[in-house]
Amino acid sequence: MSASMHADRRIPKDADRVTSHRERPPVIWSIAGQDSAGGAGLSADQRAADAMGVHLCPVVSALTAQHSRGVDAVFPVPTGQLEGQLQALAGDLPPRAIKTGLLGSVAAIEAVAHWVDHWRAQTPGGGDPHRQLALIVDPVLGASAGGTPFGDEAIVSAYRTLLLPRATVVTPNRAEARRLMGEPAAHGGPFEALPALARALRALGARSVVITGGDAPAQPNGPASAHCLDWLDTPHAQGWLTAPRVPTPHTHGTGCTFASGVSAAWALGHVEADAIVLARMLTHHALTRSHAAGQGAGPVMAAAGFAAGAQAGGAPLPWLGLGEDLPWQLTLGGTDAPVPAPLFQPFEPPSDGLYGILPDSVQLGHALEAGLRCVQLRHKARAGLRPHLEESVAHCQAQGTQLFINDHWREALQTLTPLVGTETQASGANAPPAPVGLHLGQEDLLALDATDRRTLLDARQRLMLGLSSHSLWELARAAGCGASLIACGPVKPTTTKDMPWVPQDTDNLSWWVRHSPAPVVAIGGLLTPNDVHEVGRCHPAAACVVRGLGNDLSAMHVQVPCLQQAWQAARHAEPVAPALLPHPCLPTSFAPAHTHTNRTIPELAGCPRTLAMHTLRPPEATGLPADTPCVGLSAPHA
């Protein structure tokens, strides 16, 4: 008899109290097929969950007779056996997310819908049913290696009527997306058609859709011939999410890995768009670790360390495009270099590490006199803007100081145009003009129309571009735009702006620094020398200081030297230890900024007729309640 047979298996009554959160990771269920070859299905799901640091409960919905070259047979698990597995888990391991893979039968799809309704019926009043329980649907309708098909028309119809209306995220490849919409399955075709296809899937009820492009043939003459193109359509972000293709024939389990990565990231508290960014990185890294097994495609191998940064052997940060355009870095920049150069003029980090943000030209002049050599004019009012622009430009050109102008990019371009070809006396005769740049928030970036984008891009050879970022998807978008610098914030709680974001703190800031292709500046709540010292240990390019500079010249003469000393001390201090994963950038109860109406869902035995889609809170809402875990719930009756 083994030693484990003699072990005391009694669980102490206070087990929840003596087990820390880190020792009790979030739980997800994967209801999927068992791959006898160990490549896809529950095998891939388990590897992905382990890499993400969540606990996966593998629920077998189908057995497959398959190998590396294809699938010989599929054996759906009888309904009673499937329900028995789910009933056993319900009282002890309630999930934060359910991920589905190969289901194999209409009865299995009905069982999934039944359980989703059960868990979501526990949603607190005014809460988000998807945050109570997420449903991540990987609509496995066939094997990429070929063989026995998995889904007939009855199964496809059940997906459309039972799972899509309940889905938090649907992750089809192009062929699966077309089948779900009643079209012939095909991986090819113009990629420009995918946004409309994703909108059609969302119209069937899915809250978020990502159509993956790894199975699609590369377009030799296209702008993205060496990149995988995924179309992302979520309540928070839409656009092309791109990453370099990994040259390997061993791709078995990529779709399962990706969907499980989305599920795990959601369970850790990330919203859909950020979860998809992390899942894309997880899948890319798994492809780089794939290996041969058998005579066909070998398995991809998800593992921890995928988000450690490209220089540490992790996956590169993907790029996100603007609207339906491919990322500018992909279409206009060089993609062969390990770290592509910015499209706009490069940012030179100031030697003292300080990036001062001032409201008008008077205070900006005071900041320069106090010793700052990198400043931003953040003059919010449009009225009276021109004199402040002109005076700020004159101040900075006279002293050879880098200047960024916030938001008012059209007026800034008009003011800065005469500088092209001019000289400044700051460093003697014939010195080039001091570097100038524009800084845009993500809302301003998204508001640019096609003409605005072209105007901005036409100026890229003479201007720097700074972009704000508060989330992983915004970081990916800023990287895709080829920005000169990327601001990460808010690092600490701030009252300068009313925002819904969770403070990044040093763990996320250090993650930004490792993954951004452009220099990162820290912003938000940096008021004291201690604050500057703390962020300086994360090694950003600069620390942005607003209120911490003071309001007049005398205060700045006192504050600026203290801040400079704090920065220099941080450069010699022990750096902040890197985090394995970033923490969520939005509160777990944060919901998309729009209102859903009640959606009627086909009635299932013992389930409500509708899922109440509550009015969702706008981004301005702060002080949101903490997530409520679903524990101690009884299982539904079959």
XYZ file of C-alpha atoms in Angstrom:
638
model
C 0.000 0.000 0.000
C 1.386 3.405 -0.940
C 2.174 6.061 1.626
C -0.607 8.195 0.229
C -3.134 5.540 1.231
C -2.112 6.036 4.873
C -2.200 9.845 4.708
C -4.777 11.685 6.775
C -7.189 12.943 4.109
C -9.358 14.909 6.499
C -9.700 18.560 5.489
C -9.618 21.051 8.372
C -12.743 23.128 8.785
C -10.703 26.317 8.552
C -8.905 25.268 5.364
C -10.067 28.402 3.552
C -8.585 30.590 6.280
C -5.207 28.876 6.409
C -4.796 28.743 2.637
C -3.642 31.993 1.064
C -4.954 33.322 -2.237
C -1.664 32.491 -3.918
C -1.954 28.883 -2.743
C -5.544 28.654 -3.981
C -5.525 29.723 -7.643
C -8.754 30.470 -9.489
C -10.608 27.488 -10.921
C -11.668 26.996 -14.527
C -13.487 24.065 -16.072
C -12.579 22.792 -19.506
C -15.328 20.702 -21.080
C -13.564 19.207 -24.069
C -12.330 16.103 -25.820
C -9.549 13.788 -24.714
C -6.863 13.560 -27.403
C -5.299 10.097 -27.385
C -2.208 11.609 -29.044
C -1.712 14.102 -26.205
C -1.550 17.128 -28.481
C -4.854 18.982 -28.414
C -8.015 18.946 -26.311
C -7.703 18.544 -22.567
C -3.963 17.857 -22.806
C -3.316 21.275 -24.360
C -5.802 22.910 -21.996
C -3.957 21.555 -18.961
C -0.590 22.824 -20.194
C -2.067 26.274 -20.834
C -3.709 26.453 -17.411
C -0.487 25.429 -15.685
C 1.440 28.086 -17.604
C -1.081 30.744 -16.559
C -1.167 29.679 -12.916
C -4.816 28.636 -12.628
C -6.375 25.338 -11.566
C -8.058 23.480 -14.428
C -10.720 20.822 -13.932
C -10.707 18.618 -17.073
C -14.222 17.437 -17.911
C -14.294 14.823 -20.667
C -17.058 15.451 -23.198
C -15.720 13.141 -25.897
C -13.055 10.513 -26.414
C -11.116 10.593 -29.662
C -9.134 7.988 -31.506
C -6.523 10.214 -33.096
C -2.856 10.556 -33.890
C -0.606 13.278 -35.252
C -1.970 12.864 -38.785
C -5.681 13.080 -38.054
C -8.742 11.807 -36.215
C -10.047 8.299 -36.838
C -13.112 8.408 -34.591
C -14.965 10.529 -32.030
C -16.921 8.960 -29.161
C -19.167 11.478 -27.354
C -19.450 10.805 -23.635
C -22.980 9.731 -22.602
C -24.993 12.567 -21.081
C -25.200 10.891 -17.679
C -21.423 10.559 -17.482
C -20.917 14.192 -18.491
C -23.473 15.386 -15.929
C -21.883 13.187 -13.276
C -18.526 14.919 -13.747
C -20.099 18.378 -13.569
C -22.213 17.511 -10.531
C -19.139 16.227 -8.706
C -17.243 19.474 -9.314
C -20.088 21.854 -8.508
C -20.104 21.448 -4.762
C -16.343 21.686 -4.306
C -14.670 23.460 -7.247
C -16.996 26.181 -8.602
C -15.512 27.792 -11.713
C -14.818 31.382 -12.589
C -14.847 30.392 -16.244
C -15.974 27.463 -18.350
C -14.055 26.787 -21.537
C -15.522 24.460 -24.148
C -13.667 22.551 -26.820
C -14.852 19.470 -28.691
C -18.351 18.772 -27.347
C -19.380 16.141 -29.854
C -23.164 16.171 -29.394
C -26.176 18.431 -29.065
C -26.810 16.919 -25.622
C -23.381 18.090 -24.445
C -24.085 21.606 -25.734
C -27.399 21.617 -23.873
C -25.627 20.518 -20.686
C -23.128 23.371 -20.971
C -25.905 25.920 -21.468
C -27.771 24.479 -18.472
C -24.785 24.884 -16.164
C -23.940 28.373 -17.414
C -27.476 29.483 -16.574
C -27.196 27.846 -13.159
C -24.056 29.719 -12.163
C -25.192 33.023 -13.618
C -28.464 32.836 -11.732
C -26.331 33.577 -8.654
C -25.241 36.981 -10.022
C -25.761 39.714 -7.403
C -28.253 42.407 -8.287
C -26.719 44.895 -10.699
C -23.768 42.589 -11.323
C -22.309 41.337 -14.568
C -23.384 37.737 -15.342
C -20.225 37.207 -17.378
C -18.025 38.199 -14.440
C -20.006 35.789 -12.255
C -19.180 33.072 -14.787
C -17.446 33.464 -18.115
C -18.127 31.102 -20.998
C -15.246 30.826 -23.465
C -16.336 28.914 -26.561
C -13.773 27.302 -28.841
C -16.135 25.919 -31.506
C -14.172 22.809 -32.449
C -15.910 21.544 -35.582
C -13.055 19.599 -37.156
C -9.359 18.784 -36.798
C -6.788 20.850 -38.654
C -4.925 17.599 -39.368
C -8.013 16.156 -41.063
C -10.013 12.991 -40.519
C -13.464 12.446 -39.033
C -15.525 15.689 -38.878
C -16.672 16.736 -35.415
C -19.766 18.801 -36.071
C -22.831 18.150 -38.224
C -25.458 20.789 -38.952
C -27.424 19.956 -35.800
C -24.344 20.674 -33.678
C -23.603 23.904 -35.561
C -27.210 24.997 -35.040
C -26.953 24.228 -31.314
C -23.821 26.355 -31.083
C -25.671 29.252 -32.709
C -28.798 29.031 -30.578
C -27.480 27.822 -27.211
C -23.824 28.778 -26.780
C -23.253 31.978 -28.760
C -26.012 33.875 -26.885
C -24.304 32.897 -23.622
C -20.680 33.284 -24.722
C -18.314 35.751 -23.106
C -15.698 35.110 -25.790
C -15.873 32.980 -28.942
C -12.511 31.983 -30.462
C -13.132 30.434 -33.913
C -10.587 30.214 -36.661
C -11.719 31.558 -40.024
C -13.236 28.284 -41.229
C -15.151 27.770 -37.972
C -16.429 31.346 -38.004
C -17.798 30.880 -41.498
C -19.480 27.589 -40.567
C -21.144 29.214 -37.562
C -22.622 31.801 -39.927
C -23.882 29.140 -42.338
C -21.152 29.682 -44.929
C -18.814 27.069 -46.424
C -15.793 26.430 -44.212
C -12.636 28.035 -45.616
C -9.428 29.403 -44.122
C -8.609 31.561 -47.134
C -10.270 34.615 -48.602
C -9.590 38.303 -48.044
C -8.791 39.171 -44.453
C -10.703 42.436 -44.890
C -13.968 40.430 -44.660
C -13.332 39.279 -41.088
C -14.537 42.394 -39.203
C -18.013 42.008 -40.695
C -17.953 38.283 -39.899
C -17.104 39.029 -36.262
C -19.900 41.598 -36.033
C -22.321 38.981 -37.326
C -21.222 36.544 -34.614
C -21.663 39.213 -31.951
C -25.133 39.894 -33.320
C -25.975 36.279 -32.435
C -25.242 37.116 -28.802
C -21.534 36.596 -28.198
C -20.150 39.431 -26.085
C -16.667 39.199 -27.602
C -15.250 37.504 -30.679
C -11.693 36.866 -31.771
C -11.252 35.200 -35.157
C -7.806 33.642 -35.178
C -5.620 33.610 -38.261
C -2.928 31.064 -37.527
C -4.558 28.441 -39.760
C -4.996 30.904 -42.626
C -2.492 30.702 -45.475
C 0.058 33.517 -45.510
C -0.329 36.061 -48.306
C 3.110 36.186 -49.978
C 2.633 39.656 -51.433
C 0.605 41.129 -48.596
C 1.789 43.532 -45.910
C 1.471 40.813 -43.274
C 3.005 37.850 -45.070
C 5.145 36.959 -42.055
C 2.519 37.785 -39.430
C -0.526 36.050 -38.004
C -3.633 38.251 -38.143
C -6.352 37.824 -35.502
C -9.424 40.051 -35.617
C -10.395 41.237 -32.137
C -13.926 42.520 -31.427
C -14.668 43.131 -27.743
C -16.574 45.788 -25.792
C -13.295 47.511 -24.904
C -11.243 47.173 -28.077
C -11.487 46.221 -31.726
C -8.772 45.796 -34.325
C -6.168 43.557 -35.903
C -4.010 41.825 -33.309
C -0.816 40.742 -35.040
C 2.222 38.711 -34.079
C 5.074 37.178 -36.086
C 4.398 33.711 -37.415
C 6.482 30.975 -35.813
C 8.127 28.828 -38.505
C 7.215 25.340 -37.301
C 5.181 22.453 -38.725
C 4.198 21.425 -35.195
C 0.984 23.296 -34.463
C -1.259 20.667 -32.873
C -3.289 22.235 -30.064
C -2.869 25.931 -30.894
C -6.605 26.690 -30.820
C -7.080 24.858 -27.516
C -4.083 26.637 -26.001
C -5.368 30.033 -27.095
C -8.921 29.540 -25.786
C -7.654 28.131 -22.490
C -5.320 31.109 -22.187
C -8.269 33.481 -22.596
C -10.207 31.541 -19.947
C -7.313 31.548 -17.492
C -6.595 35.255 -17.931
C -10.274 36.036 -17.405
C -10.290 33.931 -14.239
C -7.309 35.964 -13.025
C -9.408 39.117 -13.393
C -8.540 40.487 -16.835
C -11.216 41.820 -19.189
C -11.620 40.190 -22.586
C -9.266 42.417 -24.594
C -6.383 42.022 -22.142
C -7.090 38.302 -21.753
C -6.803 37.899 -25.521
C -3.463 39.749 -25.601
C -2.065 37.397 -22.947
C -3.502 34.345 -24.731
C -1.856 35.432 -27.982
C 1.500 35.655 -26.177
C 0.945 32.267 -24.510
C 0.190 30.634 -27.867
C 3.162 32.239 -29.617
C 5.490 30.985 -26.890
C 3.910 27.512 -27.031
C 4.603 27.377 -30.769
C 8.276 28.175 -30.200
C 8.434 25.191 -27.807
C 6.565 22.734 -30.047
C 8.160 19.416 -30.906
C 7.718 16.449 -33.198
C 5.619 13.509 -32.021
C 4.650 10.913 -34.576
C 4.673 11.404 -38.319
C 2.419 14.470 -38.465
C 2.134 17.795 -36.690
C 3.517 17.682 -33.166
C 2.043 19.446 -30.136
C 2.572 23.029 -29.019
C 3.870 23.239 -25.464
C 2.566 26.070 -23.296
C 4.788 26.841 -20.329
C 5.385 29.420 -17.645
C 7.709 32.218 -18.694
C 5.734 33.107 -21.806
C 5.256 36.658 -20.471
C 8.813 37.155 -19.212
C 9.720 39.438 -22.121
C 11.321 38.604 -25.449
C 14.848 39.196 -24.113
C 14.199 36.639 -21.357
C 12.893 34.016 -23.776
C 9.226 34.991 -23.606
C 6.839 35.919 -26.382
C 6.896 39.328 -28.062
C 4.117 41.792 -27.340
C 1.567 41.648 -30.190
C 0.564 44.789 -32.080
C -2.991 46.108 -32.256
C -4.173 48.218 -35.178
C -6.413 51.282 -35.320
C -9.947 50.617 -36.519
C -9.848 48.219 -39.440
C -6.336 49.294 -40.464
C -3.398 46.999 -39.917
C -0.898 48.313 -37.354
C 1.179 51.155 -38.794
C 4.337 49.410 -37.659
C 3.358 46.450 -39.845
C 2.531 48.415 -43.004
C 5.077 51.251 -42.776
C 7.886 50.056 -40.511
C 10.500 47.368 -40.719
C 9.401 44.066 -39.184
C 12.613 42.078 -39.586
C 14.476 43.577 -36.625
C 13.967 41.931 -33.204
C 12.831 45.332 -31.877
C 11.595 47.496 -34.783
C 12.551 51.160 -34.612
C 9.747 53.642 -33.938
C 8.020 55.115 -36.970
C 8.301 58.592 -35.490
C 11.422 60.411 -34.337
C 13.157 58.679 -31.411
C 12.769 59.894 -27.854
C 15.976 60.527 -25.923
C 15.346 59.920 -22.213
C 16.398 62.922 -20.117
C 19.526 62.332 -18.054
C 17.765 63.396 -14.845
C 14.821 61.055 -15.497
C 12.186 63.777 -15.101
C 9.393 64.524 -17.562
C 7.551 67.599 -16.326
C 3.930 68.222 -17.294
C 2.843 71.857 -17.076
C -0.534 73.570 -17.657
C 0.697 76.760 -19.366
C 3.733 78.451 -20.856
C 4.461 80.457 -17.697
C 4.877 77.401 -15.484
C 6.662 75.591 -18.288
C 9.196 78.423 -18.385
C 9.617 78.169 -14.608
C 10.243 74.420 -14.913
C 12.979 74.990 -17.475
C 14.585 77.629 -15.267
C 14.496 75.137 -12.371
C 16.460 72.641 -14.457
C 14.036 70.339 -16.315
C 15.083 69.266 -19.799
C 11.998 67.333 -20.906
C 8.575 68.953 -20.596
C 5.026 68.641 -21.856
C 2.514 71.432 -22.326
C -0.870 70.138 -21.159
C -3.117 73.164 -21.734
C -6.605 71.687 -21.718
C -8.590 74.747 -22.806
C -8.618 75.447 -26.542
C -9.322 79.127 -25.900
C -6.083 81.063 -25.610
C -4.032 78.053 -26.663
C -1.952 79.639 -29.435
C 0.091 82.061 -27.236
C 0.946 79.240 -24.823
C 2.013 77.028 -27.723
C 4.209 79.677 -29.286
C 5.808 80.724 -25.994
C 6.446 77.115 -24.945
C 8.084 76.328 -28.272
C 10.237 79.447 -27.975
C 11.307 78.569 -24.416
C 12.317 75.024 -25.371
C 14.058 75.989 -28.598
C 16.087 78.594 -26.729
C 17.346 75.989 -24.248
C 17.483 72.925 -26.493
C 14.851 71.138 -24.409
C 12.556 68.339 -25.566
C 8.953 69.523 -25.744
C 5.763 67.484 -26.076
C 2.402 69.093 -26.723
C -0.609 67.268 -25.339
C -3.856 66.662 -27.254
C -4.005 69.750 -29.516
C -2.155 68.084 -32.337
C -3.549 70.122 -35.254
C -2.684 73.432 -33.631
C 0.668 72.028 -32.593
C 1.526 70.999 -36.154
C 0.708 74.506 -37.382
C 2.935 76.027 -34.716
C 5.771 73.571 -35.219
C 5.866 73.615 -39.027
C 8.075 76.749 -39.235
C 10.708 74.941 -37.142
C 11.580 72.587 -39.984
C 14.901 73.715 -41.398
C 15.455 76.360 -38.721
C 18.295 76.646 -36.248
C 18.561 77.414 -32.554
C 21.278 79.185 -30.618
C 21.016 76.856 -27.605
C 24.188 74.992 -28.517
C 25.811 77.635 -30.662
C 25.425 78.521 -34.316
C 23.963 76.032 -36.776
C 22.512 73.811 -34.038
C 19.452 71.784 -35.127
C 16.076 72.598 -33.627
C 15.332 70.989 -30.278
C 13.235 67.804 -30.475
C 9.486 68.362 -30.442
C 6.664 65.872 -30.178
C 2.959 65.328 -29.801
C 1.326 63.324 -27.033
C -2.074 61.727 -27.530
C -4.365 59.774 -25.288
C -5.955 56.619 -26.655
C -9.341 58.348 -26.996
C -7.740 61.047 -29.163
C -5.941 58.394 -31.186
C -9.158 56.481 -31.870
C -10.940 59.710 -32.833
C -8.572 60.293 -35.778
C -10.226 59.789 -39.151
C -8.375 58.584 -42.247
C -7.280 62.108 -43.212
C -6.077 62.850 -39.680
C -4.051 59.641 -39.587
C -2.395 60.453 -42.890
C -1.555 63.980 -41.702
C 0.005 62.599 -38.541
C 1.974 59.938 -40.392
C 3.225 62.472 -42.947
C 4.850 64.384 -40.066
C 6.601 61.353 -38.577
C 10.036 62.204 -39.983
C 10.201 65.433 -37.975
C 8.174 64.734 -34.825
C 8.152 62.432 -31.834
C 4.871 60.768 -30.883
C 3.996 59.873 -27.313
C 0.971 57.694 -26.574
C -0.760 56.930 -23.284
C -1.557 53.363 -22.222
C -3.504 51.998 -19.271
C -4.069 48.367 -20.288
C -2.421 45.573 -22.231
C -4.514 46.225 -25.316
C -3.620 49.935 -25.211
C 0.060 49.028 -24.842
C -0.274 46.726 -27.872
C -1.972 49.508 -29.854
C 0.683 52.078 -28.941
C 3.390 49.615 -29.975
C 1.590 48.953 -33.254
C 1.504 52.687 -33.994
C 5.297 52.915 -33.779
C 5.247 55.480 -30.963
C 8.425 57.238 -29.833
C 7.476 56.715 -26.196
C 4.650 55.009 -24.332
C 3.277 56.302 -21.042
C 2.248 53.692 -18.461
C -0.286 54.831 -15.922
C -1.693 55.526 -13.542
C 1.204 54.097 -11.565
C -0.349 55.309 -8.323
C -3.813 56.615 -7.439
C -4.280 60.072 -8.922
C -6.856 62.841 -8.758
C -5.504 64.646 -11.836
C -7.902 62.643 -14.008
C -11.085 60.689 -13.274
C -10.301 57.205 -14.580
C -11.558 53.662 -13.975
C -8.117 52.060 -14.110
C -6.500 50.080 -11.326
C -3.139 51.675 -10.372
C -0.338 49.894 -12.208
C 2.116 49.997 -9.291
C 5.662 48.778 -9.755
C 4.786 45.236 -10.891
C 2.889 46.341 -13.991
C 5.296 49.211 -14.659
C 8.228 46.792 -14.729
C 6.183 44.517 -17.029
C 5.565 47.473 -19.387
C 9.282 48.290 -19.431
C 10.173 44.702 -20.365
C 7.618 44.403 -23.144
C 7.338 47.823 -24.766
C 9.368 48.297 -27.960
C 9.529 52.040 -27.163
C 10.841 53.830 -24.059
C 8.280 53.806 -21.237
C 7.549 56.800 -19.019
C 5.739 56.335 -15.706
C 2.816 58.657 -14.989
C 0.130 59.103 -12.372
C 0.315 59.984 -8.693
C 4.065 60.683 -8.570
C 4.125 63.465 -5.987
C 7.260 63.026 -3.883
C 10.924 62.064 -4.234
C 10.020 58.709 -2.657
C 7.506 58.113 -5.463
C 10.120 58.934 -8.100
C 12.666 56.668 -6.401
C 10.165 53.806 -6.300
C 9.312 53.946 -9.997
C 12.934 54.600 -10.928
C 13.798 51.125 -9.638
C 11.603 49.735 -12.447
C 13.969 51.374 -14.975
C 11.496 53.368 -17.084
C 12.900 56.057 -19.371
C 11.472 58.834 -17.185
C 9.028 59.677 -14.416
C 6.254 62.125 -15.293
C 5.637 64.668 -12.554
C 2.692 67.079 -12.498
C 1.656 68.396 -9.082
C 4.903 67.229 -7.527
C 6.779 70.045 -9.284
C 5.035 72.806 -7.354
C 3.086 75.778 -8.681
C 5.680 78.565 -8.785
C 9.341 79.151 -9.475
C 10.471 79.121 -5.856
C 8.745 75.791 -5.186
C 10.236 74.280 -8.337
C 13.742 75.365 -7.344
C 13.258 73.312 -4.174
C 11.402 70.318 -5.619
C 13.253 69.648 -8.860
C 16.705 68.976 -7.306
C 15.117 66.607 -4.770
C 13.331 64.709 -7.523
C 16.509 64.533 -9.592
C 18.464 63.135 -6.649
C 15.769 60.526 -6.029
C 15.969 59.383 -9.638
C 19.748 59.063 -9.564
C 19.592 57.109 -6.305
C 17.050 54.713 -7.841
C 19.404 53.934 -10.705
C 21.905 52.543 -8.203
C 19.328 50.729 -6.059
C 18.217 47.124 -6.414
C 15.736 46.912 -9.298
C 12.159 45.820 -8.765
C 11.790 42.065 -9.239
C 9.860 41.346 -12.440
C 6.315 40.028 -12.164
C 5.472 36.806 -13.998
C 2.156 38.253 -15.161
C 0.655 41.745 -15.047
C -2.206 42.298 -12.654
C -5.613 43.304 -14.103
C -5.861 46.908 -15.272
C -9.589 47.300 -14.615
C -11.583 46.350 -11.506
C -13.061 42.865 -11.759
C -16.583 44.286 -11.635
C -15.879 46.831 -14.376
C -18.220 46.256 -17.301
C -18.320 47.586 -20.866
C -19.652 51.102 -21.222
C -22.894 50.300 -22.929
C -26.260 48.791 -22.069
C -27.535 45.408 -23.240
C -31.206 44.651 -23.496
C -32.588 41.356 -22.254
C -31.800 38.610 -24.742
C -34.247 35.738 -24.946
C -32.488 32.400 -24.733
C -34.057 29.016 -25.516
C -35.486 27.528 -22.330
C -33.733 24.551 -20.788
C -35.148 22.347 -18.070
C -34.599 23.985 -14.700
C -33.132 27.170 -16.215
C -34.509 30.717 -16.487
C -35.955 31.869 -19.795
C -33.714 34.930 -19.963
C -30.338 36.021 -18.796
C -30.814 39.441 -17.246
C -28.257 41.688 -18.926
C -27.979 44.515 -16.435
C -27.241 48.126 -17.209
C -23.476 48.315 -17.269
C -21.537 51.043 -15.540
C -19.710 53.692 -17.582
C -15.910 54.083 -17.438
C -16.269 57.157 -15.225
C -17.714 55.047 -12.414
C -15.120 54.481 -9.713
C -15.172 52.847 -6.314
C -16.519 49.645 -7.827
C -17.349 46.725 -5.523
C -15.044 43.757 -5.308
C -15.782 40.614 -7.294
C -18.098 38.168 -5.539
C -16.923 34.548 -5.876
C -19.543 31.900 -6.512
C -19.035 29.403 -3.706
C -21.268 27.070 -1.760
C -23.807 26.658 -4.577
C -25.776 23.479 -4.993
C -25.731 21.617 -8.268
C -28.736 21.867 -10.578
C -31.120 18.974 -10.908
C -30.886 17.036 -14.121
